[in-house]
PDB file of C-alpha atoms and ligand atoms in Angstrom:
ATOM      1  CA  MET A   1       8.702  11.356  -3.581  1.00 96.00           C
ATOM      2  CA  LEU A   2       9.244  14.163  -1.466  1.00 97.00           C
ATOM      3  CA  GLU A   3      12.795  15.755  -0.628  1.00 98.00           C
ATOM      4  CA  VAL A   4      13.247  18.417   1.475  1.00 98.00           C
ATOM      5  CA  ARG A   5      16.864  19.849   1.808  1.00 98.00           C
ATOM      6  CA  GLY A   6      18.148  22.655   4.209  1.00 98.00           C
ATOM      7  CA  LEU A   7      14.882  24.111   4.549  1.00 98.00           C
ATOM      8  CA  TRP A   8      14.632  27.380   6.972  1.00 97.00           C
ATOM      9  CA  LYS A   9      12.217  29.619   7.406  1.00 97.00           C
ATOM     10  CA  GLN A  10      12.688  32.874   9.520  1.00 96.00           C
ATOM     11  CA  TYR A  11      10.558  35.496  10.606  1.00 95.00           C
ATOM     12  CA  ARG A  12      12.234  38.648  11.397  1.00 92.00           C
ATOM     13  CA  LYS A  13      14.841  37.268  14.141  1.00 91.00           C
ATOM     14  CA  TYR A  14      12.825  34.323  14.875  1.00 94.00           C
ATOM     15  CA  ALA A  15      13.558  31.038  12.906  1.00 96.00           C
ATOM     16  CA  ALA A  16      10.586  28.979  12.672  1.00 97.00           C
ATOM     17  CA  VAL A  17      12.148  25.956  10.561  1.00 98.00           C
ATOM     18  CA  GLN A  18      16.318  25.557  10.822  1.00 97.00           C
ATOM     19  CA  ASP A  19      18.140  23.535   8.241  1.00 97.00           C
ATOM     20  CA  LEU A  20      15.407  20.817   7.862  1.00 98.00           C
ATOM     21  CA  THR A  21      16.543  17.864   5.568  1.00 98.00           C
ATOM     22  CA  PHE A  22      14.685  14.886   4.860  1.00 98.00           C
ATOM     23  CA  SER A  23      13.050  12.587   2.084  1.00 98.00           C
ATOM     24  CA  ILE A  24      10.086  10.420   1.928  1.00 98.00           C
ATOM     25  CA  GLN A  25      10.024   7.329  -0.104  1.00 97.00           C
ATOM     26  CA  PRO A  26       7.106   6.206  -2.071  1.00 97.00           C
ATOM     27  CA  GLY A  27       4.762   3.858  -0.081  1.00 97.00           C
ATOM     28  CA  GLU A  28       6.379   5.238   3.178  1.00 98.00           C
ATOM     29  CA  ILE A  29       4.674   7.437   5.940  1.00 98.00           C
ATOM     30  CA  LEU A  30       6.635  10.025   7.895  1.00 98.00           C
ATOM     31  CA  GLY A  31       5.141  11.254  11.487  1.00 98.00           C
ATOM     32  CA  LEU A  32       5.990  14.925  12.001  1.00 98.00           C
ATOM     33  CA  LEU A  33       5.991  15.159  15.766  1.00 97.00           C
ATOM     34  CA  GLY A  34       6.986  18.270  18.229  1.00 97.00           C
ATOM     35  CA  PRO A  35       5.657  19.899  21.130  1.00 96.00           C
ATOM     36  CA  ASN A  36       3.478  23.361  20.413  1.00 95.00           C
ATOM     37  CA  GLY A  37       5.384  25.998  18.258  1.00 95.00           C
ATOM     38  CA  ALA A  38       8.001  23.554  17.140  1.00 96.00           C
ATOM     39  CA  GLY A  39       7.872  24.226  13.364  1.00 97.00           C
ATOM     40  CA  LYS A  40       5.567  21.401  11.817  1.00 97.00           C
ATOM     41  CA  THR A  41       2.694  23.782  10.473  1.00 96.00           C
ATOM     42  CA  THR A  42       5.556  25.827   9.085  1.00 97.00           C
ATOM     43  CA  ALA A  43       7.338  23.161   7.870  1.00 97.00           C
ATOM     44  CA  LEU A  44       4.410  21.518   6.056  1.00 97.00           C
ATOM     45  CA  ARG A  45       2.893  25.056   4.998  1.00 95.00           C
ATOM     46  CA  CYS A  46       6.948  25.674   3.378  1.00 95.00           C
ATOM     47  CA  ILE A  47       6.683  22.415   1.622  1.00 96.00           C
ATOM     48  CA  ALA A  48       2.945  22.970   0.466  1.00 93.00           C
ATOM     49  CA  GLY A  49       4.068  26.048  -1.441  1.00 91.00           C
ATOM     50  CA  ILE A  50       1.807  28.231   0.825  1.00 91.00           C
ATOM     51  CA  LEU A  51       5.013  29.809   2.589  1.00 93.00           C
ATOM     52  CA  ARG A  52       7.913  30.749   0.985  1.00 92.00           C
ATOM     53  CA  PRO A  53      10.812  29.224   2.627  1.00 94.00           C
ATOM     54  CA  THR A  54      13.878  31.433   3.958  1.00 96.00           C
ATOM     55  CA  ALA A  55      16.219  28.926   2.121  1.00 97.00           C
ATOM     56  CA  GLY A  56      16.619  25.324   1.286  1.00 97.00           C
ATOM     57  CA  GLN A  57      14.651  23.401  -1.309  1.00 96.00           C
ATOM     58  CA  VAL A  58      11.564  21.311  -1.858  1.00 97.00           C
ATOM     59  CA  LEU A  59      11.320  18.703  -4.415  1.00 97.00           C
ATOM     60  CA  ILE A  60       7.945  16.807  -5.100  1.00 96.00           C
ATOM     61  CA  ASN A  61       8.593  13.911  -7.463  1.00 96.00           C
ATOM     62  CA  GLY A  62      11.552  15.967  -8.582  1.00 95.00           C
ATOM     63  CA  PHE A  63      10.085  18.785  -9.095  1.00 95.00           C
ATOM     64  CA  ASP A  64      11.391  22.122  -7.534  1.00 94.00           C
ATOM     65  CA  ALA A  65       8.426  23.536  -5.236  1.00 92.00           C
ATOM     66  CA  VAL A  66       9.072  27.288  -6.226  1.00 89.00           C
ATOM     67  CA  ASN A  67      10.801  27.559  -9.717  1.00 90.00           C
ATOM     68  CA  GLU A  68       8.364  24.413 -11.148  1.00 92.00           C
ATOM     69  CA  GLN A  69       5.004  25.097  -9.149  1.00 90.00           C
ATOM     70  CA  ALA A  70       2.944  23.991 -11.421  1.00 89.00           C
ATOM     71  CA  LYS A  71       4.627  20.352 -11.960  1.00 91.00           C
ATOM     72  CA  ALA A  72       5.311  20.003  -7.934  1.00 93.00           C
ATOM     73  CA  LYS A  73       1.686  20.777  -7.272  1.00 91.00           C
ATOM     74  CA  ALA A  74       0.304  18.426  -9.482  1.00 89.00           C
ATOM     75  CA  GLY A  75       1.019  15.492  -7.459  1.00 91.00           C
ATOM     76  CA  LEU A  76       0.766  17.005  -4.137  1.00 94.00           C
ATOM     77  CA  ALA A  77      -2.567  17.363  -1.496  1.00 92.00           C
ATOM     78  CA  PHE A  78      -2.129  19.027   1.245  1.00 93.00           C
ATOM     79  CA  VAL A  79      -4.933  18.876   4.237  1.00 90.00           C
ATOM     80  CA  PRO A  80      -4.435  21.727   6.676  1.00 89.00           C
ATOM     81  CA  GLU A  81      -5.327  21.499  10.463  1.00 85.00           C
ATOM     82  CA  VAL A  82      -8.157  23.997   9.929  1.00 87.00           C
ATOM     83  CA  PRO A  83     -10.045  23.572   6.337  1.00 87.00           C
ATOM     84  CA  SER A  84     -10.011  26.335   3.825  1.00 88.00           C
ATOM     85  CA  LEU A  85     -12.720  25.917   1.577  1.00 94.00           C
ATOM     86  CA  TYR A  86     -14.876  27.698  -0.425  1.00 95.00           C
ATOM     87  CA  GLU A  87     -18.434  28.254   1.663  1.00 96.00           C
ATOM     88  CA  LEU A  88     -20.615  29.151  -1.085  1.00 96.00           C
ATOM     89  CA  LEU A  89     -19.652  25.692  -3.158  1.00 97.00           C
ATOM     90  CA  THR A  90     -21.737  23.134  -2.480  1.00 97.00           C
ATOM     91  CA  VAL A  91     -20.028  19.624  -1.165  1.00 97.00           C
ATOM     92  CA  GLU A  92     -19.846  18.375  -4.551  1.00 96.00           C
ATOM     93  CA  GLU A  93     -19.362  21.321  -6.371  1.00 96.00           C
ATOM     94  CA  HIS A  94     -16.478  21.569  -4.390  1.00 96.00           C
ATOM     95  CA  LEU A  95     -14.820  18.632  -5.258  1.00 96.00           C
ATOM     96  CA  LYS A  96     -15.566  19.041  -8.855  1.00 96.00           C
ATOM     97  CA  PHE A  97     -13.829  22.378  -8.499  1.00 95.00           C
ATOM     98  CA  VAL A  98     -10.592  20.870  -7.183  1.00 93.00           C
ATOM     99  CA  ALA A  99     -10.977  17.925  -9.671  1.00 93.00           C
ATOM    100  CA  MET A 100     -11.084  20.714 -12.429  1.00 93.00           C
ATOM    101  CA  CYS A 101      -8.378  22.482 -11.059  1.00 90.00           C
ATOM    102  CA  PHE A 102      -5.880  19.690 -10.878  1.00 88.00           C
ATOM    103  CA  ASP A 103      -7.426  18.179 -14.679  1.00 87.00           C
ATOM    104  CA  THR A 104      -8.285  15.040 -12.890  1.00 86.00           C
ATOM    105  CA  MET A 105     -12.115  15.372 -14.531  1.00 91.00           C
ATOM    106  CA  ASN A 106     -11.413  11.491 -16.082  1.00 88.00           C
ATOM    107  CA  VAL A 107     -11.652  10.028 -12.914  1.00 86.00           C
ATOM    108  CA  PHE A 108     -14.077  12.519 -11.201  1.00 91.00           C
ATOM    109  CA  GLU A 109     -17.241  10.592 -11.147  1.00 89.00           C
ATOM    110  CA  GLU A 110     -15.891   7.401 -10.004  1.00 88.00           C
ATOM    111  CA  GLN A 111     -13.740   9.217  -7.374  1.00 87.00           C
ATOM    112  CA  LYS A 112     -16.600  11.244  -6.122  1.00 92.00           C
ATOM    113  CA  GLU A 113     -19.036   8.465  -5.433  1.00 92.00           C
ATOM    114  CA  LEU A 114     -16.324   6.950  -3.548  1.00 90.00           C
ATOM    115  CA  LEU A 115     -15.177   9.909  -1.401  1.00 90.00           C
ATOM    116  CA  LEU A 116     -18.822  10.955  -0.751  1.00 93.00           C
ATOM    117  CA  LYS A 117     -19.768   7.326   0.612  1.00 91.00           C
ATOM    118  CA  ARG A 118     -16.528   6.929   2.329  1.00 86.00           C
ATOM    119  CA  TYR A 119     -16.640  10.052   4.232  1.00 85.00           C
ATOM    120  CA  HIS A 120     -20.649   9.994   4.963  1.00 87.00           C
ATOM    121  CA  LEU A 121     -21.193  13.052   2.830  1.00 92.00           C
ATOM    122  CA  ALA A 122     -23.438  11.994   0.289  1.00 94.00           C
ATOM    123  CA  GLU A 123     -26.727  13.253   2.201  1.00 95.00           C
ATOM    124  CA  LYS A 124     -24.891  16.644   1.956  1.00 96.00           C
ATOM    125  CA  ARG A 125     -23.699  16.563  -1.684  1.00 96.00           C
ATOM    126  CA  ASN A 126     -25.937  19.207  -2.590  1.00 97.00           C
ATOM    127  CA  GLU A 127     -25.520  21.190   0.868  1.00 97.00           C
ATOM    128  CA  LEU A 128     -23.296  24.293   0.964  1.00 97.00           C
ATOM    129  CA  VAL A 129     -20.191  23.840   2.333  1.00 96.00           C
ATOM    130  CA  ALA A 130     -20.735  27.092   5.132  1.00 96.00           C
ATOM    131  CA  THR A 131     -24.017  24.549   6.367  1.00 96.00           C
ATOM    132  CA  LEU A 132     -21.207  21.697   7.174  1.00 93.00           C
ATOM    133  CA  SER A 133     -20.217  20.727  10.906  1.00 89.00           C
ATOM    134  CA  LYS A 134     -16.721  21.378  11.901  1.00 84.00           C
ATOM    135  CA  GLY A 135     -16.108  17.574  11.251  1.00 84.00           C
ATOM    136  CA  MET A 136     -17.995  17.476   8.034  1.00 88.00           C
ATOM    137  CA  ARG A 137     -15.541  20.230   6.798  1.00 90.00           C
ATOM    138  CA  GLN A 138     -12.491  18.336   7.779  1.00 85.00           C
ATOM    139  CA  LYS A 139     -13.786  15.099   6.365  1.00 86.00           C
ATOM    140  CA  LEU A 140     -14.470  17.379   2.848  1.00 91.00           C
ATOM    141  CA  SER A 141     -11.167  19.121   3.261  1.00 89.00           C
ATOM    142  CA  VAL A 142      -9.801  15.077   2.961  1.00 85.00           C
ATOM    143  CA  ALA A 143     -11.998  14.338   0.483  1.00 89.00           C
ATOM    144  CA  CYS A 144     -10.744  17.140  -1.904  1.00 90.00           C
ATOM    145  CA  ALA A 145      -7.027  15.988  -1.110  1.00 86.00           C
ATOM    146  CA  LEU A 146      -7.684  12.918  -2.303  1.00 85.00           C
ATOM    147  CA  VAL A 147      -9.648  13.202  -5.291  1.00 87.00           C
ATOM    148  CA  HIS A 148      -7.047  14.335  -7.579  1.00 82.00           C
ATOM    149  CA  ARG A 149      -5.040  11.190  -6.240  1.00 78.00           C
ATOM    150  CA  ALA A 150      -1.769  13.128  -5.178  1.00 88.00           C
ATOM    151  CA  ASN A 151       1.004  10.769  -4.281  1.00 91.00           C
ATOM    152  CA  VAL A 152       2.978  12.990  -2.201  1.00 96.00           C
ATOM    153  CA  MET A 153       0.586  13.749   0.658  1.00 95.00           C
ATOM    154  CA  LEU A 154       0.853  16.360   3.682  1.00 96.00           C
ATOM    155  CA  PHE A 155      -1.653  16.308   6.331  1.00 95.00           C
ATOM    156  CA  ASP A 156      -1.452  18.684   9.554  1.00 94.00           C
ATOM    157  CA  GLU A 157      -3.286  17.012  12.501  1.00 92.00           C
ATOM    158  CA  PRO A 158      -5.538  15.281  10.292  1.00 88.00           C
ATOM    159  CA  LEU A 159      -7.529  13.453  13.080  1.00 87.00           C
ATOM    160  CA  ILE A 160      -8.612  16.542  15.028  1.00 84.00           C
ATOM    161  CA  GLY A 161     -12.085  16.915  15.384  1.00 78.00           C
ATOM    162  CA  ILE A 162     -13.392  13.876  13.205  1.00 81.00           C
ATOM    163  CA  ASP A 163     -15.505  11.485  15.352  1.00 83.00           C
ATOM    164  CA  PRO A 164     -13.934   7.684  15.635  1.00 89.00           C
ATOM    165  CA  GLU A 165     -15.652   6.117  12.791  1.00 83.00           C
ATOM    166  CA  GLY A 166     -14.146   9.237  10.496  1.00 79.00           C
ATOM    167  CA  ALA A 167     -11.038   8.993  11.892  1.00 86.00           C
ATOM    168  CA  LYS A 168     -10.584   4.986  11.228  1.00 87.00           C
ATOM    169  CA  GLU A 169     -11.658   6.024   7.771  1.00 82.00           C
ATOM    170  CA  LEU A 170      -9.168   8.416   7.478  1.00 84.00           C
ATOM    171  CA  LYS A 171      -5.894   5.862   8.790  1.00 90.00           C
ATOM    172  CA  ASN A 172      -7.225   3.301   6.386  1.00 88.00           C
ATOM    173  CA  GLU A 173      -7.349   5.940   3.857  1.00 83.00           C
ATOM    174  CA  ILE A 174      -3.539   6.538   4.715  1.00 89.00           C
ATOM    175  CA  LEU A 175      -2.493   3.159   4.506  1.00 93.00           C
ATOM    176  CA  ARG A 176      -3.908   2.982   1.132  1.00 87.00           C
ATOM    177  CA  ALA A 177      -2.184   5.697  -0.076  1.00 87.00           C
ATOM    178  CA  ARG A 178       0.474   4.693   1.827  1.00 93.00           C
ATOM    179  CA  ASN A 179       0.043   0.782   0.353  1.00 94.00           C
ATOM    180  CA  ASP A 180      -0.783   2.546  -3.255  1.00 89.00           C
ATOM    181  CA  GLY A 181       2.769   4.246  -3.690  1.00 94.00           C
ATOM    182  CA  ALA A 182       2.106   7.874  -2.125  1.00 94.00           C
ATOM    183  CA  SER A 183       4.700   9.489   0.031  1.00 97.00           C
ATOM    184  CA  VAL A 184       2.902  10.677   3.234  1.00 97.00           C
ATOM    185  CA  LEU A 185       3.949  13.423   5.613  1.00 98.00           C
ATOM    186  CA  ILE A 186       1.447  13.545   8.815  1.00 97.00           C
ATOM    187  CA  SER A 187       1.524  16.215  11.731  1.00 97.00           C
ATOM    188  CA  THR A 188       0.207  15.065  14.724  1.00 95.00           C
ATOM    189  CA  HIS A 189      -0.041  14.978  18.886  1.00 94.00           C
ATOM    190  CA  LEU A 190      -1.425  11.649  18.647  1.00 94.00           C
ATOM    191  CA  LEU A 191       1.306   9.543  19.545  1.00 95.00           C
ATOM    192  CA  ASP A 192      -0.283   6.211  19.900  1.00 92.00           C
ATOM    193  CA  THR A 193      -1.561   6.768  16.242  1.00 92.00           C
ATOM    194  CA  ALA A 194       1.876   7.919  14.950  1.00 94.00           C
ATOM    195  CA  GLU A 195       3.473   4.645  16.807  1.00 93.00           C
ATOM    196  CA  LYS A 196       0.690   2.448  14.783  1.00 92.00           C
ATOM    197  CA  LEU A 197       0.277   4.334  11.326  1.00 95.00           C
ATOM    198  CA  CYS A 198       3.613   5.774  10.758  1.00 96.00           C
ATOM    199  CA  ASP A 199       6.749   3.982   9.011  1.00 97.00           C
ATOM    200  CA  ARG A 200       9.011   6.475  10.709  1.00 97.00           C
ATOM    201  CA  VAL A 201       9.019   9.526  12.692  1.00 97.00           C
ATOM    202  CA  MET A 202      10.876  13.078  12.906  1.00 97.00           C
ATOM    203  CA  ILE A 203      10.642  14.832  16.057  1.00 97.00           C
ATOM    204  CA  LEU A 204      11.192  18.633  15.830  1.00 97.00           C
ATOM    205  CA  ARG A 205      11.927  21.175  18.881  1.00 95.00           C
ATOM    206  CA  LYS A 206      12.424  24.766  18.184  1.00 94.00           C
ATOM    207  CA  GLY A 207      12.386  24.565  14.287  1.00 96.00           C
ATOM    208  CA  GLN A 208      15.501  21.871  14.591  1.00 96.00           C
ATOM    209  CA  LYS A 209      15.299  18.176  14.180  1.00 96.00           C
ATOM    210  CA  ILE A 210      16.324  16.452  16.925  1.00 94.00           C
ATOM    211  CA  ILE A 211      15.405  13.107  15.774  1.00 95.00           C
ATOM    212  CA  GLU A 212      14.414  11.086  12.808  1.00 96.00           C
ATOM    213  CA  GLY A 213      13.828   7.264  12.712  1.00 96.00           C
ATOM    214  CA  THR A 214      11.713   4.296  13.368  1.00 96.00           C
ATOM    215  CA  VAL A 215      10.460   3.762  16.855  1.00 95.00           C
ATOM    216  CA  GLU A 216      12.349   0.619  16.939  1.00 95.00           C
ATOM    217  CA  GLU A 217      15.802   2.546  16.457  1.00 96.00           C
ATOM    218  CA  LEU A 218      14.985   5.484  18.745  1.00 95.00           C
ATOM    219  CA  ARG A 219      13.896   2.172  21.188  1.00 94.00           C
ATOM    220  CA  ASN A 220      17.558   1.299  20.650  1.00 94.00           C
ATOM    221  CA  LEU A 221      18.796   4.525  21.660  1.00 92.00           C
ATOM    222  CA  ASP A 222      20.817   4.637  25.140  1.00 89.00           C
ATOM    223  CA  GLY A 223      18.022   4.355  28.032  1.00 90.00           C
ATOM    224  CA  MET A 224      14.823   4.213  25.669  1.00 93.00           C
ATOM    225  CA  GLU A 225      15.024   0.108  25.595  1.00 93.00           C
ATOM    226  CA  GLY A 226      10.997  -1.049  26.176  1.00 92.00           C
ATOM    227  CA  LYS A 227       9.717   2.618  26.287  1.00 94.00           C
ATOM    228  CA  SER A 228       6.574   3.761  24.143  1.00 93.00           C
ATOM    229  CA  LEU A 229       6.960   6.702  21.581  1.00 94.00           C
ATOM    230  CA  GLU A 230       5.071   8.925  24.265  1.00 94.00           C
ATOM    231  CA  ASP A 231       8.047   8.400  26.782  1.00 94.00           C
ATOM    232  CA  ILE A 232      10.899   8.897  24.233  1.00 94.00           C
ATOM    233  CA  PHE A 233       9.237  11.903  22.890  1.00 95.00           C
ATOM    234  CA  LEU A 234       9.256  13.217  26.336  1.00 94.00           C
ATOM    235  CA  ILE A 235      12.559  12.463  27.076  1.00 93.00           C
ATOM    236  CA  LEU A 236      13.518  13.922  23.716  1.00 93.00           C
ATOM    237  CA  THR A 237      11.675  17.034  23.975  1.00 93.00           C
ATOM    238  CA  SER A 238      12.324  18.249  27.574  1.00 87.00           C
ATOM    239  CA  GLU A 239      14.060  21.625  28.380  1.00 72.00           C
ATOM    240  CA  GLU A 240      16.721  19.909  29.990  1.00 69.00           C
ATOM    241  CA  ARG A 241      18.122  18.366  26.906  1.00 69.00           C
ATOM    242  CA  ASP A 242      20.007  20.036  24.199  1.00 60.00           C
ATOM    243  CA  ALA A 243      21.957  18.275  22.039  1.00 53.00           C
ATOM    244  CA  THR A 244      20.116  16.890  18.905  1.00 56.00           C
ATOM    245  CA  THR A 245      20.445  13.146  18.712  1.00 56.00           C
ATOM    246  CA  ASP A 246      22.164  11.236  15.995  1.00 51.00           C
ATOM    247  CA  LEU A 247      21.007   7.755  15.082  1.00 56.00           C
ATOM    248  CA  SER A 248      24.024   6.456  13.696  1.00 43.00           C
ATOM    249  CA  HIS A 249      25.819   6.778  17.075  1.00 41.00           C
ATOM    250  CA  ALA A 250      23.114   4.378  18.942  1.00 41.00           C
TER     251      ALA A 250
HETATM  252  P1  ATP B 301       1.580  23.647  17.695  1.00 78.12           P
HETATM  253  O1  ATP B 301       1.620  22.209  17.485  1.00 78.12           O
HETATM  254  O2  ATP B 301       1.128  24.405  18.358  1.00 78.12           O
HETATM  255  O3  ATP B 301       0.709  23.489  15.966  1.00 78.12           O
HETATM  256  P2  ATP B 301       3.633  23.857  15.331  1.00 78.12           P
HETATM  257  O4  ATP B 301       4.724  22.767  15.543  1.00 78.12           O
HETATM  258  O5  ATP B 301       3.084  23.593  14.399  1.00 78.12           O
HETATM  259  O6  ATP B 301       2.709  24.100  17.002  1.00 78.12           O
HETATM  260  P3  ATP B 301       4.239  26.269  14.180  1.00 78.12           P
HETATM  261  O7  ATP B 301       2.953  27.238  13.824  1.00 78.12           O
HETATM  262  O8  ATP B 301       4.934  25.997  12.815  1.00 78.12           O
HETATM  263  O9  ATP B 301       4.518  25.527  15.219  1.00 78.12           O
HETATM  264  O10 ATP B 301       4.976  27.741  14.471  1.00 78.12           O
HETATM  265  C1  ATP B 301       6.418  27.507  14.530  1.00 78.12           C
HETATM  266  C2  ATP B 301       6.467  28.888  15.219  1.00 78.12           C
HETATM  267  O11 ATP B 301       6.898  29.851  14.392  1.00 78.12           O
HETATM  268  C3  ATP B 301       5.838  29.236  16.559  1.00 78.12           C
HETATM  269  O12 ATP B 301       7.064  30.253  17.154  1.00 78.12           O
HETATM  270  C4  ATP B 301       5.197  30.166  15.799  1.00 78.12           C
HETATM  271  O13 ATP B 301       4.808  31.531  16.981  1.00 78.12           O
HETATM  272  C5  ATP B 301       6.445  30.876  14.932  1.00 78.12           C
HETATM  273  N1  ATP B 301       5.145  31.824  14.079  1.00 78.12           N
HETATM  274  C6  ATP B 301       4.515  31.340  13.390  1.00 78.12           C
HETATM  275  N2  ATP B 301       3.934  31.574  12.065  1.00 78.12           N
HETATM  276  C7  ATP B 301       4.291  32.889  12.673  1.00 78.12           C
HETATM  277  C8  ATP B 301       4.359  34.483  11.942  1.00 78.12           C
HETATM  278  N3  ATP B 301       3.425  34.045  10.704  1.00 78.12           N
HETATM  279  N4  ATP B 301       5.147  35.049  12.266  1.00 78.12           N
HETATM  280  C9  ATP B 301       5.903  34.817  13.188  1.00 78.12           C
HETATM  281  N5  ATP B 301       6.333  34.081  13.847  1.00 78.12           N
HETATM  282  C10 ATP B 301       5.359  33.093  13.678  1.00 78.12           C
END
């Protein structure tokens, strides 16, 4: 389970994320949506422990991400927008390195073969990461996140740069993880995908949450009946609209 309470990230005078509170239950996918610069990546990087929040608290499976970092990170997987990989390891060595870091070597052999096959990396297993194409790097990044069987999974724009077959497989993988009880947070600009994949969505604008709920709940807002998530998103994030929308008044 993931709980985020009052998360705030300040860059000098600029608040990139402001007072963000939400939780994701086991077996739930939350879509993190928002225009460019809304604060999605900053929020994900704070939750992943890559950035130190200015204020607020992140609990991963009940463990504080700052004060109980090792325990919190044991259950966490983060797939960044731009894969960050060790260029001079082979594909297989990379997976093994991640499994060793997370102390999951007991399931490594089984997991490795499954993931290499699923992500079409088997024939590249002995190639250096430096030689992989952009899409293959993305697939390896996803495989690394899955190799240690985390139950809180963060994906930052994971479908960009992956071919249609890989994207379909990844969506299935995310659904599989959800069905196995993972709490999944996925940032995306692909609103059709978000509508199909996510149990709930949360829209950020200028660092603030403007709404959170199921797509059905969003459609129950005044003037939103019958609209697609794309239309709802464009209305709610338009410059003219300033007030945040509380679903309890819908
Ligand atoms: P996109 O959809 O374009 O990826 P995003 O929603 O992920 O955008 P962020 O990358 O989180 O947005 O950026 C949020 C805001 O914080 C932006 O205005 C960005 O310029 C600012 N920002 C991000 N990193 C820094 C930094 N290191 N120093 C100052 N400002 C930053």
